[in-house]
CSV table of C-alpha atoms in Angstrom, one decimal:
chain,number,residue,atom,x,y,z
A,127,UNK,CA,-45.4,120.7,179.8
A,128,UNK,CA,-44.2,120.1,182.8
A,129,UNK,CA,-40.7,120.0,181.6
A,130,UNK,CA,-41.1,123.8,180.4
A,131,UNK,CA,-42.5,124.9,183.6
A,132,UNK,CA,-39.7,123.6,185.7
A,133,UNK,CA,-36.9,125.2,183.4
A,134,UNK,CA,-38.8,128.6,183.8
A,135,UNK,CA,-38.7,128.4,187.2
A,136,UNK,CA,-35.2,127.0,187.6
A,137,UNK,CA,-34.2,130.1,185.5
A,138,UNK,CA,-36.2,132.8,187.4
A,139,UNK,CA,-34.4,131.5,190.8
A,140,UNK,CA,-31.2,132.0,189.1
A,141,UNK,CA,-32.1,135.4,188.0
A,142,UNK,CA,-33.2,136.4,191.1
A,143,UNK,CA,-30.2,134.8,193.1
A,144,UNK,CA,-28.0,137.1,190.7
A,145,UNK,CA,-30.1,140.2,191.5
A,146,UNK,CA,-29.7,139.0,195.1
A,147,UNK,CA,-26.0,139.1,195.1
A,148,UNK,CA,-25.6,141.9,192.8
A,149,UNK,CA,-27.4,144.1,195.7
A,150,UNK,CA,-25.2,142.6,197.9
A,151,UNK,CA,-21.6,142.8,196.5
A,152,UNK,CA,-21.9,145.4,193.4
A,153,UNK,CA,-18.3,145.3,193.2
A,154,UNK,CA,-16.3,142.3,191.6
A,155,UNK,CA,-12.6,142.1,191.2
A,156,UNK,CA,-11.2,143.1,187.5
A,157,UNK,CA,-11.0,140.3,184.6
A,158,UNK,CA,-7.7,141.9,183.7
A,159,UNK,CA,-5.7,142.3,186.7
A,160,UNK,CA,-7.4,139.6,188.7
A,161,UNK,CA,-7.9,142.1,191.6
A,162,UNK,CA,-4.5,143.0,191.8
A,163,UNK,CA,-4.8,146.7,190.4
A,164,UNK,CA,-1.8,146.1,188.3
A,165,UNK,CA,-1.4,144.6,184.7
A,166,UNK,CA,1.4,142.5,184.4
A,167,UNK,CA,3.4,142.5,180.7
A,168,UNK,CA,3.5,139.7,179.0
A,169,UNK,CA,7.1,139.7,178.0
A,170,UNK,CA,8.8,141.1,181.3
A,171,UNK,CA,8.4,139.1,184.5
A,172,UNK,CA,8.4,142.5,187.3
A,173,UNK,CA,7.4,145.2,184.6
A,174,UNK,CA,3.5,145.8,185.5
A,175,UNK,CA,1.8,149.0,185.1
A,176,UNK,CA,-1.8,150.1,186.4
A,177,UNK,CA,-4.9,148.3,185.1
A,178,UNK,CA,-6.7,150.7,182.7
A,179,UNK,CA,-9.8,149.0,183.0
A,180,UNK,CA,-10.3,149.4,186.8
A,181,UNK,CA,-7.9,152.1,187.1
A,182,UNK,CA,-6.0,150.5,189.2
A,183,UNK,CA,-8.8,150.1,191.8
A,184,UNK,CA,-8.8,146.3,191.5
A,185,UNK,CA,-12.4,146.4,191.5
A,186,UNK,CA,-15.2,146.8,188.6
A,187,UNK,CA,-19.1,147.2,188.6
A,188,UNK,CA,-20.8,144.0,188.3
A,189,UNK,CA,-23.1,144.1,185.4
A,190,UNK,CA,-26.2,143.2,187.1
A,191,UNK,CA,-25.5,146.1,189.2
A,192,UNK,CA,-24.6,148.6,186.3
A,193,UNK,CA,-28.1,147.4,184.7
A,194,UNK,CA,-29.6,148.2,188.2
A,195,UNK,CA,-28.3,151.5,187.9
A,196,UNK,CA,-29.4,152.3,184.6
A,197,UNK,CA,-33.1,151.5,185.2
A,198,UNK,CA,-33.0,153.5,187.9
A,199,UNK,CA,-31.5,156.4,186.6
A,200,UNK,CA,-34.2,156.2,183.4
A,201,UNK,CA,-37.0,155.9,185.8
A,202,UNK,CA,-36.0,158.5,187.9
A,203,UNK,CA,-35.3,160.8,184.4
A,204,UNK,CA,-38.7,160.1,183.0
A,205,UNK,CA,-40.8,160.6,186.6
A,206,UNK,CA,-39.7,164.2,186.7
């Protein structure tokens, strides 16, 4: 029983830390271009094109921040 409570506490603390980091740092590096904004071709070393996932910005909205924004929008629409 004590192990279950400890595991629950650890998971809760980890979730709170992740939520806090999403508030402080809402954007992370794009996973496709590694934050450069350009996607390199596998066949040619120099050929690159703008990254279509981040639209050449190099940053993407983190999953936790996206969920927070959606929850806020849903709450706002319900309360109107």
